[in-house]
Every structure is written in C-alpha cells, then in structure tokens.
XYZ file of C-alpha atoms in Angstrom:
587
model
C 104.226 62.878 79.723
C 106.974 65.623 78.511
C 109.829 65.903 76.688
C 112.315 67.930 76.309
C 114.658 70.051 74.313
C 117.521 72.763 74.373
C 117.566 75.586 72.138
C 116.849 79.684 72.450
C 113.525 78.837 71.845
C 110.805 76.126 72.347
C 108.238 76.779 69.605
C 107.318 75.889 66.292
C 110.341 77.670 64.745
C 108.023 80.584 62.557
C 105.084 80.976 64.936
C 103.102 80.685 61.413
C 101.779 77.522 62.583
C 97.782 76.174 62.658
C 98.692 75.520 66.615
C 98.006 72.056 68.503
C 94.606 71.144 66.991
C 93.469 70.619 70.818
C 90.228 72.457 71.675
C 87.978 72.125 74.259
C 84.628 69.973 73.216
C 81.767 72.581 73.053
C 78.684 72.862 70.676
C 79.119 75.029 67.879
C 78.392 79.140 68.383
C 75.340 80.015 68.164
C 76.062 83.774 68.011
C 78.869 86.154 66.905
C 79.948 89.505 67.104
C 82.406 91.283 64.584
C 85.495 93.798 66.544
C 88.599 94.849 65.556
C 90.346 93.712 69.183
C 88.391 91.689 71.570
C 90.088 91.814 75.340
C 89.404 88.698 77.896
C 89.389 90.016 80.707
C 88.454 93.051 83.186
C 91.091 93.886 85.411
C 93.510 96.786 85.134
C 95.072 95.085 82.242
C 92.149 94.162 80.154
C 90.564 97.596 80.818
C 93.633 99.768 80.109
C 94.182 98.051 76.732
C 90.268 98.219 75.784
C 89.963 101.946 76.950
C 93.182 102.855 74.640
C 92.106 100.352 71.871
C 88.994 102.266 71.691
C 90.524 105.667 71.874
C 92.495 104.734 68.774
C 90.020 104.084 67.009
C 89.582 100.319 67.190
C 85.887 98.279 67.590
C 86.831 97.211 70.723
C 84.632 94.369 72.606
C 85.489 93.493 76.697
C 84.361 90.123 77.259
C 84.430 88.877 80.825
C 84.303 85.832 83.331
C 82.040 87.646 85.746
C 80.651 91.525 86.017
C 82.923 93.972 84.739
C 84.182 94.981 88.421
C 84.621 91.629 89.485
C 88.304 91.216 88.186
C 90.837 89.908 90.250
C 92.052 93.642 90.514
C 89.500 95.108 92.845
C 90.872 92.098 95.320
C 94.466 94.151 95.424
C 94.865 95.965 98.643
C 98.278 96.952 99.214
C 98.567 99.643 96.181
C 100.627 100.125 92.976
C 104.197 100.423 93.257
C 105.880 103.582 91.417
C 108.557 106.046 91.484
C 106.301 109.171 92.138
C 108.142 110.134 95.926
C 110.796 112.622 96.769
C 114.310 111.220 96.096
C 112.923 107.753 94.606
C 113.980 106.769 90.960
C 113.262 104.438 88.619
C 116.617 103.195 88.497
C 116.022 102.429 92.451
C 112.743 100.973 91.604
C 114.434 98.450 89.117
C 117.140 97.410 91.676
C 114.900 96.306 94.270
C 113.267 94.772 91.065
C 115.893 92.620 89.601
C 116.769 91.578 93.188
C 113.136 90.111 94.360
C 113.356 88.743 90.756
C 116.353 86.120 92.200
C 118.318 86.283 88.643
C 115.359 85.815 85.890
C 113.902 89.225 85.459
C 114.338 90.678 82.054
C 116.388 93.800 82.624
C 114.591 95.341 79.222
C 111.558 94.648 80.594
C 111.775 95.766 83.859
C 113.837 99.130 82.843
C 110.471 99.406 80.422
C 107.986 99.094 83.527
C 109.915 101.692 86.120
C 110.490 103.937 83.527
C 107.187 104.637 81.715
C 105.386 103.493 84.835
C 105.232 106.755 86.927
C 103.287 108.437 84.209
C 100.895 105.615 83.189
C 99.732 105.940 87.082
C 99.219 109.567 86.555
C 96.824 108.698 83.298
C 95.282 106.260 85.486
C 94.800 109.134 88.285
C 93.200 111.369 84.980
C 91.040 108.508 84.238
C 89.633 108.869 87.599
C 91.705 106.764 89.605
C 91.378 108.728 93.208
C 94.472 107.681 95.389
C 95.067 108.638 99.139
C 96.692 111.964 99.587
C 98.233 113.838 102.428
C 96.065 116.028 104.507
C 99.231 118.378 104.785
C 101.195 118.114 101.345
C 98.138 116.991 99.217
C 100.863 114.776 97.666
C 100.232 111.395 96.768
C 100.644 108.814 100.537
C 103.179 106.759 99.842
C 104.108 103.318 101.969
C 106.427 100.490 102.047
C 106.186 96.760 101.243
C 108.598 93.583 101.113
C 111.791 93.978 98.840
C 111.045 97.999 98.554
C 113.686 100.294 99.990
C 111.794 103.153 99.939
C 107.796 104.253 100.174
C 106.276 104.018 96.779
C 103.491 102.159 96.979
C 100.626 104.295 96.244
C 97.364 103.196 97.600
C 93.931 104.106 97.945
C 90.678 103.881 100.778
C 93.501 102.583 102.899
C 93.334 99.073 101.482
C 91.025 99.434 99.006
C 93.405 100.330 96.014
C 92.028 97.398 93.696
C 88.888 98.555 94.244
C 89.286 101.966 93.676
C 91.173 101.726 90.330
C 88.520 99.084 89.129
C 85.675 101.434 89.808
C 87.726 104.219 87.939
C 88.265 101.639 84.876
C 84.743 100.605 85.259
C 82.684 104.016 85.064
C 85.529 105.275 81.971
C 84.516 102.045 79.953
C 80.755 102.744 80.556
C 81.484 106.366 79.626
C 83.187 105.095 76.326
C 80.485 103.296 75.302
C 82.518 100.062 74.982
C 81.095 96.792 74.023
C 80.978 94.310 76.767
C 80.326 90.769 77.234
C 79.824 89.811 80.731
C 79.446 86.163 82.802
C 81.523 84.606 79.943
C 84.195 81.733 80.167
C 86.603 81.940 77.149
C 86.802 78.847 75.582
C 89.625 79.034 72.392
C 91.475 81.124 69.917
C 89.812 81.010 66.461
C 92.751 81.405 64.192
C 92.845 81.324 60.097
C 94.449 79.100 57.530
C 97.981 80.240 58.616
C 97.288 80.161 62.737
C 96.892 84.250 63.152
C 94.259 84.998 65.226
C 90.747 85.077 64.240
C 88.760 85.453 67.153
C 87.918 83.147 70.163
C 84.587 80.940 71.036
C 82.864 81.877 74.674
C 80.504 80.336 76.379
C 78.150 82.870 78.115
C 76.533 82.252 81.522
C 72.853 82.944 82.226
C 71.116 85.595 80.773
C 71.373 88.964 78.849
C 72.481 89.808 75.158
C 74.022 86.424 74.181
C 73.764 83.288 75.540
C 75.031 80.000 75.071
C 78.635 79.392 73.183
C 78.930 81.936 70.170
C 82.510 83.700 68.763
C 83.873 86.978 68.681
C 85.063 87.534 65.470
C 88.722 89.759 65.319
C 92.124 89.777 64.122
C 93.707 90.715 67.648
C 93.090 89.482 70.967
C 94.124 90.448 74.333
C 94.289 87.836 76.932
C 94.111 89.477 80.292
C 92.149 86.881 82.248
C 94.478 86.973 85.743
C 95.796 83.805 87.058
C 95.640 80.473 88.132
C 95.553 80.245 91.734
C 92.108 77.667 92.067
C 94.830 75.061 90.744
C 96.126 74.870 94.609
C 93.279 74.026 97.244
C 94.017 77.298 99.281
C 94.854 80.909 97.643
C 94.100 84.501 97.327
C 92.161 84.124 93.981
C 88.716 84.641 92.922
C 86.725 81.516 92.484
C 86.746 82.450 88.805
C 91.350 82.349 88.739
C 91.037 79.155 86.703
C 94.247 79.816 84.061
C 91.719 79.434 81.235
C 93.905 82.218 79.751
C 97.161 80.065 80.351
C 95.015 76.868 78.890
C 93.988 78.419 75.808
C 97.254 80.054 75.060
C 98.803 76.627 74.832
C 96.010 74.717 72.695
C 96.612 77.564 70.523
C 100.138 76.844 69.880
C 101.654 79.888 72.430
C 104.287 78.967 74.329
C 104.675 79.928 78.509
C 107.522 80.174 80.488
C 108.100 80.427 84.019
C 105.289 78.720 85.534
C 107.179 77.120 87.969
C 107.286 80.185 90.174
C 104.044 80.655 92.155
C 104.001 83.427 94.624
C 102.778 81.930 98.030
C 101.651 85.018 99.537
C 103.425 85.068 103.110
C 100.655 86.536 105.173
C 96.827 85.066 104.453
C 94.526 84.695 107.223
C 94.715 81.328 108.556
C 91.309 79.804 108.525
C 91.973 76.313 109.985
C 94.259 73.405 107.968
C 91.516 71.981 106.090
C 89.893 75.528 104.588
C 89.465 75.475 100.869
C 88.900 78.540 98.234
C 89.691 81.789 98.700
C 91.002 83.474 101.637
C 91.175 86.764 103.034
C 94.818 88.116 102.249
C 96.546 90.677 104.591
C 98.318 92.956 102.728
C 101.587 93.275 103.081
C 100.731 97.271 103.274
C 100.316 96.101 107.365
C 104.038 95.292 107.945
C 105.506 98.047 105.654
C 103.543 100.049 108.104
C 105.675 98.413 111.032
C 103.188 94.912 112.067
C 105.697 92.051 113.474
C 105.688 88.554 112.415
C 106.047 86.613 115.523
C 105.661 83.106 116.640
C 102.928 81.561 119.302
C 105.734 83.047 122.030
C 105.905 86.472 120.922
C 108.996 86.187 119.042
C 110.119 87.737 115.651
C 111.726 85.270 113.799
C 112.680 87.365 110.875
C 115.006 89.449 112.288
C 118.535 87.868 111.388
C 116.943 86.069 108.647
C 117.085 88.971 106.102
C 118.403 92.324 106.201
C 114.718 94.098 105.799
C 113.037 91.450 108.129
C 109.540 91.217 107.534
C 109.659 93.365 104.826
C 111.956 91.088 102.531
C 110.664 89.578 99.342
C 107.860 87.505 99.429
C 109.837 84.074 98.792
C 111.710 84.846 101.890
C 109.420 85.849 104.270
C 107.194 82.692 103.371
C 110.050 80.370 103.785
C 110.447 81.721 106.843
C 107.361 81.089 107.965
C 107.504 77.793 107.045
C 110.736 76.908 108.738
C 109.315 78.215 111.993
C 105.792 76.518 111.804
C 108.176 73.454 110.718
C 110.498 73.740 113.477
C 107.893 74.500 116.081
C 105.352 71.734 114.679
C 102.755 74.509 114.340
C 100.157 75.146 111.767
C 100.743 78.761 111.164
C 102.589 82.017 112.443
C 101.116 85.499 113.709
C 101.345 89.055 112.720
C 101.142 91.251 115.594
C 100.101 94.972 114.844
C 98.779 95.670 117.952
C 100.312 98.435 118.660
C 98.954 100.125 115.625
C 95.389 101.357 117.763
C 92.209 101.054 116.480
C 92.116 104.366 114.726
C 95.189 103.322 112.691
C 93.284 100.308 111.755
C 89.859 102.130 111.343
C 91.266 104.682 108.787
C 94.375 102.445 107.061
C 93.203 99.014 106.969
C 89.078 99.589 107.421
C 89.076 96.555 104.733
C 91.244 93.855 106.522
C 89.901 94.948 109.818
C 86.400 94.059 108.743
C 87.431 90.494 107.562
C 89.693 89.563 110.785
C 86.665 90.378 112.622
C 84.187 88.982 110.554
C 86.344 85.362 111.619
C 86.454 85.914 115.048
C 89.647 88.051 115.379
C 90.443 91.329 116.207
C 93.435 93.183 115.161
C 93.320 95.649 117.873
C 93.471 93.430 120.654
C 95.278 90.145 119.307
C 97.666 88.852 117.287
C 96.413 87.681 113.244
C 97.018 83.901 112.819
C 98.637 83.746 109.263
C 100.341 81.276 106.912
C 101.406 81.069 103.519
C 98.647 80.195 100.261
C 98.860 80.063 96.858
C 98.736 84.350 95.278
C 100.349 84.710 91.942
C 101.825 83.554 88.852
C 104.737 85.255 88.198
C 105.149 83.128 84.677
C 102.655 82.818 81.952
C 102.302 83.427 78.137
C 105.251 84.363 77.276
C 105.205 87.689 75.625
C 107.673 90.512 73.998
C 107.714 93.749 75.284
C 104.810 94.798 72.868
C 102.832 92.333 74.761
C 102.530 89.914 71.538
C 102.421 86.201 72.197
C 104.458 83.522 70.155
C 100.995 83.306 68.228
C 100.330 85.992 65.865
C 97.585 88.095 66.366
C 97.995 87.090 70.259
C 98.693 89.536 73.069
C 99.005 88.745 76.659
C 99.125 91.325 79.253
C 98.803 91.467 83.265
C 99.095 88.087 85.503
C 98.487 85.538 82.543
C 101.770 86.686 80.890
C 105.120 86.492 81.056
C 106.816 89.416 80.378
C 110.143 89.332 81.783
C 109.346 91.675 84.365
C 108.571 89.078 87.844
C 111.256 86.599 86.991
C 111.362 84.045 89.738
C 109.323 86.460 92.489
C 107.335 89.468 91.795
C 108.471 92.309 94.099
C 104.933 93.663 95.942
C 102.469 95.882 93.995
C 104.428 95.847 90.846
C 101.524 93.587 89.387
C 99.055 96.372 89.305
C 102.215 98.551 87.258
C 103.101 95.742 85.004
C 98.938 95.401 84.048
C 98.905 99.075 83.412
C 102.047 99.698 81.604
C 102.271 96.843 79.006
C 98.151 97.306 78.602
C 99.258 100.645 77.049
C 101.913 99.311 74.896
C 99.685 96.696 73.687
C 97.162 98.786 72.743
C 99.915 100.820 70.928
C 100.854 98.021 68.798
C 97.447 97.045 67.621
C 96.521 100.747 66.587
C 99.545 100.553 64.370
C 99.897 97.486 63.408
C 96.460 95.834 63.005
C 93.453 96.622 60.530
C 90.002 97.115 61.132
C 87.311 93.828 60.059
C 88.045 90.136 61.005
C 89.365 87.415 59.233
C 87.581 84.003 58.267
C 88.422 81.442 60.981
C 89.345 77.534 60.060
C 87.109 75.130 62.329
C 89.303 73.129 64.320
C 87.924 70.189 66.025
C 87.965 69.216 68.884
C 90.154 66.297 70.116
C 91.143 66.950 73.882
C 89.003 65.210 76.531
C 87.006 67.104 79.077
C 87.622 66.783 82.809
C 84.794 65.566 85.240
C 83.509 68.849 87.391
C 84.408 66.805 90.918
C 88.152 66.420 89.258
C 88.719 69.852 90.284
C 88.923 69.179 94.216
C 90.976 66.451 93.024
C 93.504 68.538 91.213
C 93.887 71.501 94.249
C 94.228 68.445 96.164
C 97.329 67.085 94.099
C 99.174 70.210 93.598
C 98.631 71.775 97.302
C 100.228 68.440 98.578
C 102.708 67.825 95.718
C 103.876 71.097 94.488
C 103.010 73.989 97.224
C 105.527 75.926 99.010
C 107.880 73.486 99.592
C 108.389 70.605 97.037
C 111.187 67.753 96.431
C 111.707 64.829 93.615
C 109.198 62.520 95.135
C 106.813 64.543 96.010
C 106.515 66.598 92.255
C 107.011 62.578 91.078
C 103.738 61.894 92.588
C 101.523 65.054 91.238
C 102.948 64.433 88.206
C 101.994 60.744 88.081
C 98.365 61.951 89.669
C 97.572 64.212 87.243
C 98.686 62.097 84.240
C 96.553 59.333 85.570
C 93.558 61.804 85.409
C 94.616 63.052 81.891
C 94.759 59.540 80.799
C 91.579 58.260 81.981
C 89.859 60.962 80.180
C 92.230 60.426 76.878
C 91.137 56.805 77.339
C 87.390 56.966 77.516
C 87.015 59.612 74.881
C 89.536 57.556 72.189
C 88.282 54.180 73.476
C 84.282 55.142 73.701
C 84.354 58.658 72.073
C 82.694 59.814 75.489
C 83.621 63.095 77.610
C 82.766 65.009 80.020
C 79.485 66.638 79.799
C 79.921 70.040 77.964
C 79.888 73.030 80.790
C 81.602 75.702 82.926
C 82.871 73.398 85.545
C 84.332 70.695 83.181
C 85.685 73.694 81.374
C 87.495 75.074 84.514
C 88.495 71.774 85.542
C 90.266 70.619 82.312
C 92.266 74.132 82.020
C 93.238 73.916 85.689
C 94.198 69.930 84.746
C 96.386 71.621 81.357
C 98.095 74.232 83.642
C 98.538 72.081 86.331
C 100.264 69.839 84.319
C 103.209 72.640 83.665
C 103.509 73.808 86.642
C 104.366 70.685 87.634
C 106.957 69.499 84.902
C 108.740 73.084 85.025
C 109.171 72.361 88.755
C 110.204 68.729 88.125
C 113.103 70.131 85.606
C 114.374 73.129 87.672
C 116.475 71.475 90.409
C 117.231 74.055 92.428
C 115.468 76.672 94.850
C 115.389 79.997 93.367
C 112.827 82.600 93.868
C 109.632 81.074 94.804
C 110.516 77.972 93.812
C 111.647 75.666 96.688
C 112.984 72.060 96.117
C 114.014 70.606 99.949
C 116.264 68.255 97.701
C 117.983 71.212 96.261
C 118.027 73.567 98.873
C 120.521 76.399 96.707
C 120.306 78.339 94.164
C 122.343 77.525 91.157
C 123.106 80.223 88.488
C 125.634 77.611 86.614
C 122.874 75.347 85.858
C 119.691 76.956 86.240
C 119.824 80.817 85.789
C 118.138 80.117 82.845
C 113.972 79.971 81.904
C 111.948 76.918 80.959
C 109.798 77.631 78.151
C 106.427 75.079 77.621
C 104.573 73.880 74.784
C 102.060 71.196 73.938
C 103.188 69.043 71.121
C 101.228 69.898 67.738
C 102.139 66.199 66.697
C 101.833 63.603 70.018
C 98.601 65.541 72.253
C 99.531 64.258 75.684
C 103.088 65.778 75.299
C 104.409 68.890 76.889
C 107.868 70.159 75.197
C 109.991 71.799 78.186
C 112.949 73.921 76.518
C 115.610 75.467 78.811
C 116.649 78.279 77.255
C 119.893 79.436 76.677
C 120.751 81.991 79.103
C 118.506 84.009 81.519
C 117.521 86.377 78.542
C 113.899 85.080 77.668
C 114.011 84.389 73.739
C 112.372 86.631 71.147
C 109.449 86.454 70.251
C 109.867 85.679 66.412
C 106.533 86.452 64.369
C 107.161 86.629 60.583
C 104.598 89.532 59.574
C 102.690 88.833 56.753
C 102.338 92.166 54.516
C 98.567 91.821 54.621
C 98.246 91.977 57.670
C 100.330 95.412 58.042
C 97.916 98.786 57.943
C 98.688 100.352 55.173
C-alpha cells in the first residue's frame, strides 16, 4: 500500500519527530557501550568518517556486519575516479557527471565531489593507500571507464583497488586504536524524547567482546552499511548487501529518494540463467582498456548505439545488451579481450583472470560470456551535503545515501570518491557540531512483523522477475501485489495471533530486504518513464516535462503498512530542514 503526495518535501515537516514507532522485534540489549559517534559500517565511507571522527577528538566506535575488511569496498576493482591527470579538470569530471546522471544529479553536489575529490585521494594515498604508478613517470596510472572522456580512474594491483584501499583503511584504524564491533547486524536507531539520535541496538554474531543484541549509546551516527543488491536474485553484492541501512533509516522516520534507479552492472560473468548470489563482476577497467562487446557471431553491437561504444554509461551499455540477447533470443552477450595477451591479463587484471578461470573460462583464449545483474543503488537516505539525514543526529554517507551526486546512473568509480569525500565532510560536521556523552534513549516497541528466513529467496525472486532491468505496468503491478501479500501475511499473524518470525539474522535480513523492496518497487511504479537506469518497456522515453523530478519515500508514522511517495518539485532534491536545538550545539 502507498500513497502519495506533492510538495518540496515528503517528511514530517520539522524532522523533530519520534519517527514511525516500527522496530524490528528483538530481545532487549543485553550490553552497551557509551561513544560520541558510532559508524555502521566498514567500507571506505564508514572508515574515512571513523578515522577523522577520531582524529577530532571524538569516542569513535566502528561497528560492522562482518570483519573489518570485509566491506563491500575491497569487492571494487575498476579504481576511483578523480581529476589527478594532465589536462583533466574537475569541471570535465562533473560534465561527464551530470550527463551519466540522465537529468537528476545535484549540480551542488556533484561540483562538491570533483572539486574536493582530487585531494581527499591524495589523504587517502598518505593514509597508506598504495595506487599503481608508472614505471617511467612514477605518476599515478590512470585508465578509462564508461561515460569518462578522459583516463582518471586511478587503480591499484591492477584490479585490486577495493582491496588495496580497504587494507590501507584497515591497518590506519588498528593503528588508531579505534573501537570496533565486528560480525554485527544493525538492528535500529535509538533516538530520545524529541527523535534525535541516541544510539542504535545490534545484534552481534558468534563470539568475542559482546554478544547477543546490546546498544551503542551516542548522539551521532553514521550509516555507511553499502547497499541493497541481495534484494534481486543475481548481483555483484556481498551476501551481507541486505539495505539494513536503507530499512532502518525509514523505521526511524528518514526519508530516501531515488531508489528506483538500480545500477545493473553491464558486464558480470554469466554463470548459467538460474545462478543465484553473488557473481564475479568484470570491471569495466577491461573495456576502457579496449575489450569488445560482441555477440555469439563476433559482432560489436555497440558501435552506432552510442558515441563512446562500449564505454558509454552503464544504463546504456546494459540496455544494449539486453536488446541484443532480446533480439537474438540469447541468454547473454560476450566481451572479447583477446587480443589483450596473457601478460596484459597477468599484470592488469591478475584478479578477474583468476575468477574466469576458476569457471571454466579463459580470457586469453576465448571470449567472457557476460550479462547484466543487479550492482548499485544510486538512491538511498537522502542526505544534505554535510551528509545529515532528515533525522537529526543521522548521517548517511557512501552507497546507502543519497546525496545528489548519482542521480539516475552513477558514472563508473565515482562511488569509491563520493564514500571518501562526503565521509570527510561528515566527520567535519560532527566535530563541530556535536558534543561528547550520549543522550538517554526512549524505548520504542516494537510493532512491525518479522519476515520468515525462506521469504528471502522469495523476495530476489519477485523483484529479479518484476522489477530488474527491464520493467513495465504489469509486471511492477505484480511485485508490488507479491510483496504486499507477504507483508500482509506477516501483519496478519502477528495482529491476529501476536506471533512472528523467530527473532534472528536471517529474519532480520529478510524483513529489511521485504521494507526496501517495497520502495523500490512503488518509486518504479510512479516514475513512468525510462530515464537513467530505470527502464519501463511501456514508457520507452525519457520525459523531463513530467518526470525530471525525484521521488522522495517515507513510511507513514500514523497507518504502518503505508509508504508516502512525494514527487518533488523540480529536479533540485529538497533541503534537508533540521531545526537545531541549542543544546545540542557545542558550545
């Protein structure tokens, strides 16, 4: 069920509010901790902030889903995209920007990220960050990807640049002496009398320090717990991508916006139709080095499509591998990079070499058999350029929010930037703006039904089939009708019988990927049009009359199976409006 409205904004009017009252059924902590910031998350996002959090001063506490390097970072291999070459700008960088972006991007935003993102690389590089150089120049190596017009991705151990810059965060968070909480599943914001943040509940997962649900106790909190991808049956995303970030955000009261607009990465290695879970990506890195997309008869059906080919934005090149597998009745498309030699591959790609070959294919010798699957969320908690959420005491940073920057497709490698660059300018804000000690929490019960663990299969199943890469009317008609069924027969039992789910990590994942799934879904049902990554077969054109313009989601604080869906105004995102209480001010 949704509803809608129109206005510049779709939240509670003050963002003072005590939220939805929705909260996942868990047993009561059982442990706390006291911080001054607590960060979800490990990536380059969640690592940046907590590194500069501490550094100001701040009690600082990383709490995270798995082991401190297993963030969805370390999975990036193509690089992070800056201005740092001969000749290359900024203002360059935020053309090729705002044009992947198909209309949406926030021109503040993105002028933020290419300006102040060549030198928040170069701290990253003096945290320990060791990228690929030239043997000649010693320079920085800089290559190409889609929707770039010039070589500025930097990368590192060929195609290993996630994993480099995650080992860099790693070791300087060690070497700070940070606090960290690993193998834990954030469960909700704790927030006071007024709805500012308090703190958040966390279930931790076998044993160490803690374990068992307990609270970290703090006045800001940094969600930067990656995406959402395990809500499609096929992706690029760690098991552990379940948009509990996105979930809790809205049962907190936060608004998102732009969830509509999944990247479908266009080249993952095609594992058969039925293959579930994550799959190996090839990077993108591989044609901006000059690989061909080709059909089963050798030929490159990009060229004429777009006026970079294969190296276009993602959107395009995935719809047009689509068309052809649709045209030719086939079940995926090839990238041939043959002609590379297996030195070339050895020394630039060691890391996708090893998992072509690992599945029976060589790169050397044969073409890779690739299709399209579920990568990122270029919408999310919607945030202001500080990084603060519509929920005070609330930051989002990296692929859970929605800064403005992606719009309706993020242009390649500008996901690592946007981590780094807006983790800094959260961590800014809180140093300034937010004292030291926590503040007492009001117990909110719980009142939203768990999902069933086996309702997750059933739920990837639903949205690969209903809202994928290509969707139309009927086919977004019947996830949406799907997944309300499932909502309701949960609703049912627990108002009916007062019985849920069992209490645990998998009916946790399930129910956020049932709450975000949900969105997605009604966002896509609204916006009748294709723009970006978003392609309706019913509405084949983009429309900037009627749709150059964001939806912005909320779950009702008053009716609890209602989503609000609020087209804004224009294609400016609307502010985020957070009356600041004096007392909460640093004096």
């Amino acid at each position: 069920m949704s509803t809608t409205g129109r206005g510049p904004t779709a939240g509670n009017g003050t963002g003072s509010g005590t939220g939805t009252g929705i909260r996942l059924h868990a047993p009561a902590p059982g442990w706390a901790v006291e911080a001054d910031v607590v960060v979800v998350g490990s990536g380059v996002a969640g690592l940046t902030a907590a590194l500069r959090c501490a550094a100001g001063g701040r009690r600082t506490v990383v709490v995270t889903k798995a082991r401190l390097d297993d963030g969805s970072t370390r999975w990036a291999q193509g690089g992070i995209a800056a201005a740092l070459g001969d000749g290359d700008t900024p203002e360059q960088h935020l053309d090729d920007t705002l044009v992947a972006g198909a209309g949406l991007c926030d021109e503040a935003a993105v002028r933020l990220l290419v300006t102040e993102g060549p030198d928040a690389v170069r701290r990253l590089i003096a945290t320990g960050a060791v990228f690929d150089t030239s043997a000649e120049t010693g320079e920085i190596e800089l290559t190409r990807e889609g929707g770039h017009h010039r070589r500025r991705i930097a990368h590192a151990g060929g195609d290993a640049t996630g994993a480099e810059i995650s080992r860099a965060l790693v070791e300087a968070v060690h070497a700070a002496g940070i606090r960290t909480v690993e193998n834990a599943l954030v469960l909700d914001l704790l927030q006071d009398a007024e709805g500012r943040t308090a703190g958040v509940t966390l279930h931790v997962m076998g044993e160490g320090q803690h374990d068992g649900v307990g609270a970290v106790h703090a006045p800001a909190v940094i969600l930067a717990t990656g995406g959402m991808g395990q809500v499609f049956s096929a992706t690029t995303n760690p098991s552990v991508s379940t948009g509990d970030g996105v979930a809790l955000a809205l049962r907190a009261g936060a608004e998102v916006s732009d969830l509509e607009f999944v990247q479908f990465h266009p080249t993952v290695l095609f594992l058969g139709a039925d293959a579930e879970g994550q799959q190996p990506l090839v990077s993108e890195a591989v044609r901006g080095e000059g690989a061909h997309l080709v059909d089963a008869d050798g030929v490159r059906f990009m060229l004429g499509q777009h006026e970079l080919a294969e190296l276009a934005p993602r959107d395009i090149v995935a719809k047009g591998i689509m068309r052809r597998m649709q045209e030719q009745g086939a079940r995926h498309m090839y990238l041939d990079a043959r002609h590379f030699g297996a030195e070339m591959w050895e020394q630039r790609f060691p890391t996708i070499l090893a998992a072509c070959r690992s599945h029976g294919i060589d790169p050397v010798t044969e073409p890779i058999p690739v299709a399209p699957a579920a990568h990122y969320a270029s919408g999310g908690v919607r945030t202001d350029l500080q990084g603060r959420t519509t929920v005070p005491g609330l930051y989002a940073c990296g692929e859970v929010a929605c800064t403005g920057v992606h719009g309706a497709n993020r242009l390649a490698s500008n996901s690592l930037l946007e981590g780094l660059v807006f983790a800094e300018r959260i961590a800014d804000d809180i140093v300034a703006r937010t004292p030291s000690g926590s503040r007492p929490e009001t117990p909110a019960p719980a009142t939203g039904p768990l999902q069933p663990a086996e309702a997750r299969h059933e739920i990837q199943r639903i949205m690969t089939n209903g809202a994928g890469v290509l969707r139309s009317a009927d086919s977004l008609a019947e996830a949406a009708e799907a997944l309300e069924t499932l909502y309701a027969r949960a609703l049912g039992e627990l108002e009916s019988h007062g019985k849920t789910a069992v209490p645990g990590v998998e009916t946790w994942e399930a129910t956020n990927l049932l709450c975000v799934a949900r969105v997605l879904v009604a966002a896509a049902q609204r916006r009748a049009e294709t723009r970006g990554c978003h392609w309706r077969e019913d509405h084949p054109d983009r429309d900037d009359a009627d749709w150059r313009r964001h939806l912005v989601v909320r779950l009702s604080a008053t009716e609890k199976r209602a989503l609000v869906v609020t087209p804004t105004d224009s294609a400016d995102l609307p502010s985020v409006d957070i009356p600041l209480n004096p007392e909460s001010l640093e004096q």
